[in-house]
Coordinates of C-alpha atoms in Angstrom, one line a residue:
M1 CA 80.4 -16.6 5.9
S2 CA 77.9 -15.6 3.1
L3 CA 74.6 -14.5 4.5
L4 CA 73.0 -16.5 1.6
D5 CA 75.2 -18.8 -0.7
I6 CA 73.1 -20.9 -3.5
K7 CA 74.9 -23.4 -5.7
N8 CA 73.2 -25.3 -8.9
L9 CA 69.7 -24.2 -8.2
C10 CA 67.4 -25.9 -10.4
I11 CA 64.0 -25.2 -10.8
W12 CA 61.3 -26.7 -13.6
Y13 CA 57.6 -26.9 -14.1
E14 CA 55.3 -30.1 -14.5
N15 CA 53.8 -28.8 -17.5
E16 CA 53.2 -30.3 -20.9
D17 CA 56.8 -29.6 -22.4
H18 CA 58.2 -30.3 -18.9
R19 CA 60.1 -27.0 -19.2
Q20 CA 62.9 -26.0 -16.6
V21 CA 63.3 -22.3 -16.3
V22 CA 66.3 -22.3 -13.8
S23 CA 69.5 -24.4 -14.6
D24 CA 72.6 -24.6 -11.9
L25 CA 72.2 -21.2 -10.6
S26 CA 74.5 -20.2 -8.3
F27 CA 75.1 -17.1 -6.2
Q28 CA 76.3 -15.6 -3.2
I29 CA 75.3 -12.5 -0.8
Q30 CA 77.3 -11.3 1.6
K31 CA 75.5 -9.3 4.7
G32 CA 74.5 -5.6 4.2
E33 CA 75.1 -6.3 0.6
F34 CA 72.8 -4.7 -2.5
V35 CA 72.6 -7.4 -4.7
G36 CA 71.4 -6.4 -8.7
L37 CA 70.3 -9.2 -10.1
V38 CA 69.1 -8.3 -13.9
G39 CA 67.7 -10.0 -17.0
A40 CA 65.0 -9.9 -20.0
S41 CA 61.5 -10.8 -18.9
G42 CA 61.2 -14.8 -18.6
C43 CA 65.0 -15.5 -17.9
G44 CA 64.0 -16.9 -14.8
K45 CA 64.4 -14.6 -11.9
S46 CA 60.8 -14.3 -10.4
S47 CA 61.1 -18.2 -10.2
A48 CA 64.2 -18.1 -8.8
M49 CA 63.3 -15.6 -6.2
L50 CA 60.0 -17.8 -5.3
G51 CA 62.1 -21.0 -5.5
I52 CA 64.3 -19.3 -2.4
M53 CA 61.3 -18.4 -0.6
G54 CA 59.5 -21.6 -0.7
L55 CA 56.4 -20.6 -3.0
L56 CA 56.9 -22.1 -5.9
P57 CA 53.4 -23.9 -6.7
E58 CA 52.8 -27.3 -6.4
N59 CA 53.1 -28.0 -10.5
S60 CA 56.5 -26.8 -9.9
G61 CA 59.6 -29.3 -9.4
F62 CA 62.9 -27.7 -7.2
S63 CA 66.5 -29.2 -6.8
C64 CA 69.9 -27.7 -5.4
E65 CA 72.9 -29.2 -4.3
R66 CA 73.9 -26.2 -1.8
F67 CA 71.2 -23.9 -0.1
L68 CA 73.1 -22.2 2.7
F69 CA 71.4 -19.3 4.9
R70 CA 73.5 -17.7 7.8
G71 CA 75.3 -21.2 7.7
E72 CA 72.6 -23.4 8.3
H73 CA 71.5 -25.6 5.2
Y74 CA 67.9 -26.0 4.3
E75 CA 66.6 -28.7 2.0
K76 CA 63.8 -29.5 -1.0
K77 CA 61.2 -26.5 -1.3
I78 CA 63.3 -24.8 1.9
E79 CA 59.2 -24.9 4.1
T80 CA 61.5 -24.3 7.1
L81 CA 62.1 -20.6 5.6
R82 CA 58.9 -18.7 6.6
G83 CA 60.4 -17.8 10.2
K84 CA 64.6 -17.7 9.4
K85 CA 64.7 -13.8 8.6
I86 CA 63.9 -13.6 4.7
A87 CA 61.4 -10.8 3.7
M88 CA 60.1 -10.0 0.0
V89 CA 58.7 -7.1 -1.7
F90 CA 56.8 -8.3 -4.7
Q91 CA 56.2 -6.0 -7.9
D92 CA 52.4 -5.2 -7.4
P93 CA 51.8 -4.4 -3.8
S94 CA 47.7 -3.9 -4.5
A95 CA 47.9 -8.0 -5.0
Y96 CA 49.5 -8.1 -1.8
L97 CA 47.8 -6.1 0.7
N98 CA 44.1 -7.3 1.9
P99 CA 42.2 -4.5 0.2
L100 CA 39.3 -4.7 3.7
L101 CA 41.9 -4.4 6.1
K102 CA 43.7 -1.2 7.3
I103 CA 47.5 -0.4 6.6
G104 CA 47.6 -1.2 10.3
Q105 CA 45.5 -4.3 11.5
Q106 CA 47.4 -5.2 8.3
L107 CA 51.3 -4.0 9.6
T108 CA 50.6 -5.3 13.7
E109 CA 49.0 -8.5 12.2
T110 CA 52.6 -9.0 10.8
I111 CA 55.1 -8.0 13.7
R112 CA 52.8 -9.9 16.4
C113 CA 53.6 -13.2 14.0
H114 CA 57.4 -12.4 14.7
K115 CA 58.0 -10.9 17.9
T116 CA 56.0 -11.5 21.3
C117 CA 54.1 -8.1 22.3
T118 CA 51.2 -6.1 23.3
K119 CA 48.9 -4.6 21.2
K120 CA 50.3 -1.0 22.0
E121 CA 53.8 -2.1 21.3
A122 CA 52.9 -3.7 18.0
K123 CA 51.2 -0.2 17.2
E124 CA 54.2 2.0 18.2
R125 CA 56.8 -0.4 15.9
A126 CA 54.3 -0.2 12.8
M127 CA 54.5 3.7 13.0
E128 CA 57.7 3.7 13.4
L129 CA 58.4 1.5 10.4
L130 CA 56.3 3.3 8.7
S131 CA 58.0 6.4 9.2
M132 CA 61.3 4.5 8.8
A133 CA 59.6 3.4 4.8
G134 CA 59.3 7.4 4.3
I135 CA 55.4 7.4 5.1
H136 CA 54.9 10.7 7.0
S137 CA 51.6 11.1 9.5
P138 CA 52.2 7.4 10.3
E139 CA 49.3 7.7 12.3
T140 CA 47.3 8.9 9.8
R141 CA 48.0 6.0 7.6
M142 CA 47.8 3.3 9.9
N143 CA 43.7 3.9 9.7
Q144 CA 43.2 3.9 6.0
Y145 CA 42.9 1.2 3.9
P146 CA 45.3 0.5 0.4
F147 CA 42.5 2.5 -2.1
E148 CA 42.9 5.3 0.2
I149 CA 46.5 5.8 -0.4
S150 CA 48.9 6.3 -3.6
G151 CA 50.9 3.2 -5.8
G152 CA 54.1 4.4 -4.5
M153 CA 52.3 5.0 -1.0
R154 CA 51.2 1.2 -1.1
Q155 CA 54.6 0.3 -1.9
R156 CA 56.5 2.0 0.8
V157 CA 53.8 0.2 3.2
V158 CA 54.5 -3.4 1.7
I159 CA 58.6 -2.5 2.7
A160 CA 57.6 -1.6 6.0
I161 CA 55.8 -4.7 6.0
A162 CA 58.6 -7.2 4.9
L163 CA 60.7 -4.9 7.7
A164 CA 58.2 -5.8 10.1
C165 CA 60.2 -9.5 9.8
E166 CA 63.2 -8.2 11.3
P167 CA 65.0 -9.9 7.9
D168 CA 68.6 -10.2 7.5
L169 CA 67.9 -10.4 3.9
V170 CA 65.2 -8.3 1.4
I171 CA 64.2 -9.9 -1.8
A172 CA 62.5 -7.0 -4.1
D173 CA 61.2 -8.7 -7.1
E174 CA 60.6 -5.5 -9.7
P175 CA 59.2 -3.0 -6.6
T176 CA 59.4 0.1 -9.1
T177 CA 58.2 -1.3 -12.4
A178 CA 54.7 0.3 -12.6
L179 CA 56.2 3.3 -10.6
D180 CA 56.7 6.9 -12.0
V181 CA 60.2 8.4 -12.3
T182 CA 60.1 10.3 -8.8
V183 CA 58.7 7.6 -6.9
Q184 CA 60.8 5.6 -8.6
R185 CA 63.7 7.4 -7.3
Q186 CA 62.2 7.8 -3.5
I187 CA 61.5 4.2 -3.5
L188 CA 65.1 2.9 -4.4
D189 CA 66.7 5.6 -2.2
L190 CA 64.8 4.6 0.7
L191 CA 65.6 0.8 0.2
K192 CA 69.8 2.0 -0.3
T193 CA 69.0 4.3 3.3
I194 CA 67.3 1.1 4.9
S195 CA 70.2 -1.2 3.6
Q196 CA 72.8 1.3 5.0
R197 CA 71.1 1.8 8.1
T198 CA 70.0 -2.0 9.1
K199 CA 72.9 -4.0 7.5
T200 CA 70.0 -5.6 5.6
A201 CA 71.3 -7.4 2.9
I202 CA 69.2 -6.6 -0.9
L203 CA 69.1 -8.4 -3.3
L204 CA 66.6 -6.3 -6.8
V205 CA 65.3 -8.0 -9.1
S206 CA 64.9 -5.6 -12.2
H207 CA 64.7 -5.6 -16.0
D208 CA 65.6 -1.7 -15.7
L209 CA 69.7 -1.3 -16.3
G210 CA 68.7 2.3 -14.6
V211 CA 67.3 0.9 -11.6
I212 CA 70.5 -1.0 -11.0
A213 CA 72.9 1.0 -11.9
S214 CA 71.6 3.7 -9.3
V215 CA 71.4 1.5 -6.4
C216 CA 73.5 -1.7 -6.7
D217 CA 76.4 -2.8 -5.6
R218 CA 77.2 -5.9 -7.0
V219 CA 75.2 -7.2 -10.2
L220 CA 74.2 -10.5 -11.4
V221 CA 73.0 -10.8 -15.2
M222 CA 70.6 -13.9 -15.9
Q223 CA 69.8 -15.4 -19.1
E224 CA 67.7 -18.5 -20.1
G225 CA 68.0 -19.7 -16.3
K226 CA 71.7 -19.3 -15.7
I227 CA 74.4 -16.6 -14.4
V228 CA 75.9 -15.3 -17.3
E229 CA 77.7 -12.7 -15.8
E230 CA 79.0 -11.6 -12.6
G231 CA 81.2 -7.8 -11.1
T232 CA 80.4 -4.9 -9.3
A233 CA 78.4 -2.3 -10.9
N234 CA 81.6 -0.8 -12.7
Q235 CA 82.4 -4.0 -13.8
I236 CA 79.3 -5.0 -16.2
F237 CA 78.6 -1.2 -16.7
Y238 CA 81.6 0.0 -18.4
E239 CA 83.9 -3.1 -19.2
P240 CA 81.1 -6.1 -19.9
Q241 CA 82.8 -9.3 -21.0
N242 CA 79.8 -11.5 -21.9
P243 CA 78.3 -10.9 -25.5
Y244 CA 74.8 -10.9 -23.6
T245 CA 75.7 -8.2 -21.1
M246 CA 77.5 -6.2 -23.9
Q247 CA 74.1 -5.9 -25.7
L248 CA 71.9 -5.3 -22.3
V249 CA 74.3 -2.5 -21.9
E250 CA 74.3 -0.7 -25.3
K251 CA 70.2 -1.3 -25.6
A252 CA 70.1 0.8 -22.7
K253 CA 72.4 3.7 -23.9
A254 CA 70.6 3.5 -27.3
V255 CA 67.0 4.2 -25.6
M256 CA 69.2 7.7 -24.3
S257 CA 69.2 9.2 -27.2
V258 CA 66.9 12.0 -28.6
A259 CA 64.5 12.0 -31.8
K260 CA 65.7 13.8 -34.6
K261 CA 63.4 16.8 -35.5
K262 CA 61.2 16.7 -38.1
E263 CA 59.2 19.6 -40.1
K264 CA 55.8 20.0 -39.4
G265 CA 53.5 18.6 -41.7
V266 CA 49.3 19.0 -41.7
L267 CA 47.9 19.4 -38.8
V268 CA 45.4 16.5 -37.3
L269 CA 44.3 17.2 -33.9
E270 CA 43.9 20.0 -31.6
S271 CA 42.7 20.9 -28.6
K272 CA 42.2 24.4 -27.0
D273 CA 41.7 24.6 -23.1
I274 CA 40.3 21.4 -22.5
G275 CA 39.2 20.5 -19.1
C276 CA 37.2 18.0 -16.9
K277 CA 35.8 17.5 -13.5
F278 CA 35.2 14.4 -12.1
R279 CA 32.8 13.9 -7.9
E280 CA 34.6 12.1 -5.5
R281 CA 33.4 11.0 -2.4
L282 CA 35.5 12.5 1.4
R283 CA 33.7 11.1 3.9
W284 CA 30.2 9.4 3.9
N285 CA 28.0 12.7 4.1
K286 CA 30.1 14.4 2.1
T287 CA 31.8 14.6 -1.9
C288 CA 34.1 17.0 -3.7
T289 CA 34.7 17.9 -7.0
R290 CA 38.2 17.3 -8.5
E291 CA 39.7 19.1 -11.6
A292 CA 40.9 16.3 -13.4
L293 CA 42.1 18.3 -16.5
R294 CA 43.0 22.4 -16.8
Q295 CA 43.4 24.2 -19.3
I296 CA 44.9 21.8 -21.7
S297 CA 45.7 23.4 -25.0
F298 CA 48.1 21.3 -27.7
S299 CA 48.1 20.2 -31.2
M300 CA 49.7 17.9 -33.1
Y301 CA 50.8 17.1 -36.8
H302 CA 51.1 14.4 -39.8
G303 CA 53.9 11.8 -39.1
E304 CA 54.8 13.7 -35.4
T305 CA 55.5 12.4 -32.5
F306 CA 54.6 14.3 -29.6
G307 CA 55.4 12.9 -26.3
L308 CA 53.6 13.1 -22.9
V309 CA 54.9 13.3 -19.4
G310 CA 54.2 13.3 -16.0
E311 CA 53.6 11.2 -12.8
S312 CA 51.1 8.9 -12.0
G313 CA 47.4 10.0 -11.4
C314 CA 48.3 13.8 -13.2
G315 CA 45.9 12.8 -15.7
K316 CA 47.7 11.6 -18.4
T317 CA 45.4 8.3 -19.4
T318 CA 42.0 10.9 -18.5
L319 CA 43.4 13.2 -21.4
A320 CA 44.2 10.3 -23.6
R321 CA 40.6 8.6 -22.9
I322 CA 39.2 12.3 -23.8
L323 CA 41.2 12.2 -26.9
T324 CA 39.4 9.0 -28.2
G325 CA 36.1 9.6 -27.2
I326 CA 35.9 7.3 -24.4
L327 CA 35.2 10.6 -22.1
S328 CA 33.8 13.6 -22.9
P329 CA 35.5 16.9 -21.7
D330 CA 33.7 19.5 -19.5
F331 CA 35.0 22.4 -20.9
G332 CA 37.0 23.6 -24.1
K333 CA 36.8 22.1 -27.6
L334 CA 38.7 19.3 -29.5
W335 CA 39.1 18.8 -33.3
S336 CA 40.9 15.9 -34.9
K337 CA 41.1 15.1 -38.3
G338 CA 40.5 11.0 -39.3
K339 CA 40.2 8.3 -36.6
V340 CA 42.1 8.1 -33.3
Q341 CA 43.2 4.8 -31.9
M342 CA 44.8 3.8 -28.5
V343 CA 46.9 1.0 -27.8
F344 CA 46.4 0.9 -23.7
Q345 CA 49.2 -0.1 -21.4
D346 CA 47.9 -3.7 -20.7
P347 CA 47.5 -5.4 -23.7
Y348 CA 46.3 -8.6 -22.3
A349 CA 43.5 -7.4 -20.1
S350 CA 42.3 -5.5 -23.0
F351 CA 41.7 -8.5 -25.1
D352 CA 38.9 -11.3 -24.7
P353 CA 41.0 -14.6 -24.0
G354 CA 38.3 -16.3 -25.8
Y355 CA 38.9 -14.6 -28.8
T356 CA 41.6 -16.0 -31.3
I357 CA 44.0 -13.3 -32.4
E358 CA 41.8 -12.9 -36.2
K359 CA 38.4 -12.2 -34.0
I360 CA 40.5 -9.9 -31.9
L361 CA 41.6 -7.9 -35.0
L362 CA 38.4 -7.6 -36.8
E363 CA 36.8 -6.6 -33.8
A364 CA 38.5 -3.2 -35.0
I365 CA 37.0 -3.4 -38.3
P366 CA 33.1 -4.0 -40.1
K367 CA 32.7 -7.6 -40.8
Q368 CA 30.8 -6.9 -43.7
A369 CA 33.1 -9.4 -45.5
D370 CA 35.9 -11.7 -45.6
H371 CA 39.1 -9.9 -44.2
T372 CA 41.6 -12.7 -43.9
K373 CA 43.9 -11.2 -46.2
E374 CA 44.0 -7.8 -44.6
V375 CA 44.2 -9.8 -40.7
E376 CA 47.4 -11.8 -42.3
K377 CA 49.1 -8.6 -43.8
M378 CA 48.5 -6.6 -40.6
L379 CA 50.3 -9.8 -38.9
Q380 CA 52.8 -9.4 -41.3
L381 CA 53.6 -6.1 -40.7
V382 CA 53.9 -5.8 -36.6
G383 CA 56.6 -9.0 -37.5
L384 CA 54.2 -11.9 -36.9
K385 CA 53.4 -15.0 -38.9
P386 CA 50.0 -15.1 -40.6
E387 CA 49.4 -18.6 -39.2
D388 CA 49.5 -17.0 -35.7
R389 CA 45.7 -15.4 -36.6
W390 CA 44.2 -18.9 -35.7
K391 CA 46.2 -18.5 -31.5
Y392 CA 45.1 -17.3 -28.4
P393 CA 46.2 -14.1 -26.9
R394 CA 47.6 -16.0 -23.7
E395 CA 50.2 -18.1 -26.0
F396 CA 52.4 -15.0 -26.7
S397 CA 54.9 -13.5 -24.7
G398 CA 53.9 -9.6 -23.4
G399 CA 55.9 -7.7 -26.5
Q400 CA 54.2 -10.1 -29.1
R401 CA 51.0 -9.3 -27.3
Q402 CA 52.3 -5.8 -27.4
R403 CA 52.4 -6.0 -31.1
I404 CA 48.8 -7.5 -31.2
A405 CA 46.9 -4.7 -29.2
I406 CA 48.8 -1.9 -32.1
A407 CA 47.8 -4.5 -35.0
R408 CA 44.6 -4.0 -33.8
A409 CA 44.7 0.0 -33.5
L410 CA 46.0 -0.1 -37.2
M411 CA 43.6 -2.3 -38.7
S412 CA 40.5 0.8 -39.0
C413 CA 44.2 3.1 -40.6
P414 CA 43.7 5.9 -37.8
E415 CA 45.6 8.5 -38.7
I416 CA 46.6 9.6 -34.8
L417 CA 47.4 6.8 -32.4
I418 CA 47.7 6.7 -29.0
L419 CA 50.6 4.5 -27.1
D420 CA 49.3 5.1 -23.2
E421 CA 52.3 3.3 -21.2
P422 CA 52.8 0.7 -24.0
V423 CA 56.6 -0.3 -23.3
S424 CA 56.9 0.3 -19.2
A425 CA 56.4 -3.6 -18.4
L426 CA 58.5 -4.6 -21.2
D427 CA 62.8 -5.9 -20.4
I428 CA 65.0 -3.4 -22.5
S429 CA 65.3 -5.9 -25.5
T430 CA 61.4 -6.5 -26.0
Q431 CA 61.3 -2.7 -25.7
S432 CA 64.0 -1.7 -28.3
Q433 CA 62.0 -3.9 -30.3
I434 CA 59.1 -2.3 -30.2
L435 CA 60.2 0.8 -30.4
K436 CA 61.9 0.5 -33.7
F437 CA 58.6 -1.5 -34.7
L438 CA 56.8 1.6 -34.3
D439 CA 59.0 3.8 -36.0
D440 CA 59.1 1.6 -39.4
I441 CA 55.8 1.7 -38.6
Q442 CA 55.7 5.6 -38.5
Q443 CA 57.8 6.0 -41.6
E444 CA 55.5 3.8 -43.6
T445 CA 52.2 5.0 -42.9
G446 CA 52.7 8.7 -41.6
I447 CA 50.8 8.1 -38.9
S448 CA 51.3 10.6 -35.7
Y449 CA 51.8 9.3 -32.5
L450 CA 50.3 10.7 -29.0
F451 CA 53.1 8.7 -26.6
I452 CA 52.7 8.6 -22.8
S453 CA 55.0 7.3 -20.7
H454 CA 56.5 8.0 -16.8
D455 CA 59.7 6.4 -18.8
L456 CA 61.6 9.8 -19.8
N457 CA 64.4 8.1 -21.1
V458 CA 61.9 6.5 -23.5
V459 CA 59.9 9.9 -24.9
K460 CA 63.1 11.3 -25.1
H461 CA 64.0 8.9 -27.9
M462 CA 60.7 8.9 -29.6
S463 CA 59.4 12.2 -29.5
Q464 CA 60.0 15.0 -31.3
R465 CA 57.8 17.4 -29.2
I466 CA 57.2 17.3 -25.5
A467 CA 54.7 18.6 -22.9
V468 CA 55.5 18.1 -18.9
M469 CA 51.8 17.5 -17.0
Y470 CA 51.1 17.9 -13.2
L471 CA 48.0 17.7 -11.3
G472 CA 46.1 17.8 -14.6
T473 CA 47.5 20.9 -16.3
F474 CA 50.4 21.1 -18.7
M475 CA 53.4 22.9 -17.2
E476 CA 55.5 22.9 -20.4
M477 CA 55.5 22.5 -23.5
G478 CA 58.2 22.6 -26.6
D479 CA 60.6 20.8 -28.4
T480 CA 62.0 17.6 -26.8
A481 CA 66.1 18.3 -27.2
S482 CA 65.2 21.8 -25.6
I483 CA 63.3 20.8 -22.4
Y484 CA 65.8 17.9 -21.6
E485 CA 68.8 20.1 -22.3
D486 CA 68.1 23.6 -20.4
P487 CA 64.4 23.4 -18.4
W488 CA 62.6 25.6 -17.7
H489 CA 59.6 25.3 -15.3
P490 CA 61.2 23.9 -11.6
Y491 CA 58.4 21.0 -11.9
T492 CA 60.4 19.8 -15.0
K493 CA 64.0 20.2 -14.0
Q494 CA 62.8 18.1 -10.5
L495 CA 61.2 15.3 -13.3
L496 CA 64.3 15.4 -15.3
S497 CA 66.7 15.1 -12.2
A498 CA 65.2 11.9 -11.4
I499 CA 65.7 10.6 -14.7
L500 CA 67.9 6.9 -13.9
V501 CA 70.3 6.6 -16.3
P502 CA 72.1 3.2 -16.6
D503 CA 75.6 4.7 -15.3
P504 CA 76.8 4.3 -11.7
K505 CA 79.1 6.8 -11.6
K506 CA 76.7 9.5 -12.6
A507 CA 74.2 7.8 -10.4
H508 CA 76.5 8.2 -7.4
R509 CA 76.8 11.6 -7.9
R510 CA 73.0 12.7 -8.0
K511 CA 71.5 14.1 -5.1
K512 CA 68.9 12.8 -2.7
L513 CA 65.0 13.5 -4.2
I514 CA 62.9 15.1 -1.5
V515 CA 59.2 15.3 -2.2
K516 CA 56.6 17.0 -0.3
E517 CA 53.4 14.7 0.2
I518 CA 50.6 15.9 -2.1
L519 CA 46.7 16.2 -0.2
K520 CA 43.8 15.7 -1.7
Q521 CA 42.1 19.3 -3.0
E522 CA 38.2 19.9 -2.0
E523 CA 36.2 21.8 -3.7
G524 CA 37.0 25.3 -3.6
T525 CA 40.6 25.6 -2.6
E526 CA 42.1 25.3 -6.5
K527 CA 43.1 27.9 -6.5
G528 CA 47.0 29.0 -7.6
C529 CA 49.5 27.5 -9.3
P530 CA 49.6 23.2 -8.5
F531 CA 53.1 23.1 -7.8
A532 CA 53.5 26.1 -5.5
G533 CA 53.4 23.5 -2.4
Q534 CA 56.7 21.8 -4.1
C535 CA 58.1 24.5 -5.5
G536 CA 61.3 26.5 -3.8
Y537 CA 60.9 29.7 -6.1
A538 CA 57.2 30.1 -5.2
M539 CA 55.8 33.2 -4.7
T540 CA 52.9 34.9 -2.6
R541 CA 51.0 35.1 -5.8
C542 CA 52.1 31.2 -6.7
H543 CA 49.5 30.2 -3.5
T544 CA 46.2 32.5 -4.8
E545 CA 46.4 32.8 -9.3
F546 CA 46.5 30.5 -11.5
P547 CA 49.7 31.2 -14.2
D548 CA 49.1 31.8 -17.6
F549 CA 50.6 29.5 -20.3
Y550 CA 53.2 32.7 -21.3
Q551 CA 54.7 31.9 -25.1
F552 CA 58.0 32.2 -26.3
E553 CA 58.8 30.9 -30.2
D554 CA 57.8 27.3 -29.7
R555 CA 58.6 26.8 -26.0
Q556 CA 55.6 27.5 -23.8
V557 CA 55.7 27.5 -20.0
R558 CA 53.5 27.6 -16.9
C559 CA 55.2 30.0 -14.5
F560 CA 54.5 33.5 -13.2
L561 CA 58.9 33.3 -13.3
Y562 CA 58.5 34.1 -17.1
S563 CA 56.1 36.9 -16.5
E564 CA 56.3 40.2 -17.7
E565 CA 55.8 41.0 -13.9
H566 CA 58.4 39.5 -13.3
T567 CA 61.1 39.7 -16.1
G568 CA 60.1 43.5 -16.8
R569 CA 59.0 44.6 -20.6
R570 CA 61.0 42.9 -22.9
R571 CA 62.0 43.8 -26.5
A572 CA 60.9 42.9 -29.3
G573 CA 62.5 39.7 -30.4
A574 CA 64.7 39.0 -27.6
P575 CA 64.9 36.5 -26.3
M576 CA 64.1 34.4 -23.2
I577 CA 66.3 32.1 -21.5
S578 CA 65.4 30.1 -18.6
Q579 CA 64.9 32.1 -15.0
I580 CA 65.6 29.3 -12.2

């Protein structure tokens, strides 16, 4: 008997066009099975999951020929499912955690709703669940608010709350989309461990084929509200039968290619020892100064793409804000030739929803004359129609909004375009379109890109040179192909080992990623290498001295393993090799 058996599920929204988003959806899930549901944005994945949970809005319609859970039948919108052992982990944990309640209160409340127990027993169970979710020092975390912990930690808390229901099935809807690659790996490893240890079935919803390939035993492929193909992970990735599945797999593998090298052109940007500090409140009567950026030096050339990778919170966006003039550096020098514009991660949040597209584009230039022709030309350049200038942002898809954001940045004819996570929330089809579009724009205009992303496959595909960033400083910088093939810094090696590839066999051969928790540094404790606490090669001096940025031809690395004291004096012209 299947744990969940769905036949001919249909969902529609009673709006102007009465659009049906899910039609005749049928699938089964067995007890303890790890199933992936993959498809492009807007294909109906989230609507189907909300329908199964009974969480659809009032303007929706729902029908299902057969809905069996543990052999029991449920009808209509399945209001009775609340206590029937199905839990859901949503994409944005911040939106589902109460910012006014401590973690412990939210977790114990869930436990006591599903189980008769005392407050003491609920607290003990809560700490056990947090520990199971991979959170160290659970007693400390119980007394913290959601805003006091990182995005990855909040996602772990949401998973712990889901486990508090003691479910037979956990639906995880895009649980790792906004997370950096190392935290993403940890969350997926956690879900896999929970599934194996508790025999809980997991339905993982994602548009990222690398995520699906890394953990799922069986895969469902969804297109326009229907399941178009179903099979084991090996069948879907190595022997796809449906043309749509073939297209998804092909595009996912294409993004993994390495960008072609380019000859250095004219220098357009140069930073020298850029530094930035922020003052933070630790407690009611104490503050500390945190070093957000430290000794950032790099240059960019005309027509090239420079990639910037690193974990969330490492300072990538802070550096982008300094380069665009939104923030001022506390130390160092910065020079740029011409204008610098920025495309933000969430284009919809950067638009005024009450403005038409024409008005949004005209924000970027002086309004002294009629610029209608320029607006139409720019819309055509980014693949939209001239008549789209009268529409509003809400009338476009995510990929189209990203194109509009790029068009607005290009209106002032900048020399440098900073792209901050431009494709992180897009499905593989839309992602491929945006990346190709950016490449075409660069070839046509000769513009330079600073490409910021936590998706290492995308950075490799787009960038000729990259810098690897950790806790506010560059750890390694050089040619993209060389760094990906032979990382020199221990952190770079750890980061690259966390890459999720759309290849189940490679994914299953990987080792489990173990990363220690990093505590916030207080004033006066920012000595030594920031990665020393995580590094297996750390020496005594790594904890007390800040390493220089050692340069060897086109490669630079911030690690004492490459100092003369460690490697010895080398003869002139002798090449350096990896020391790890």
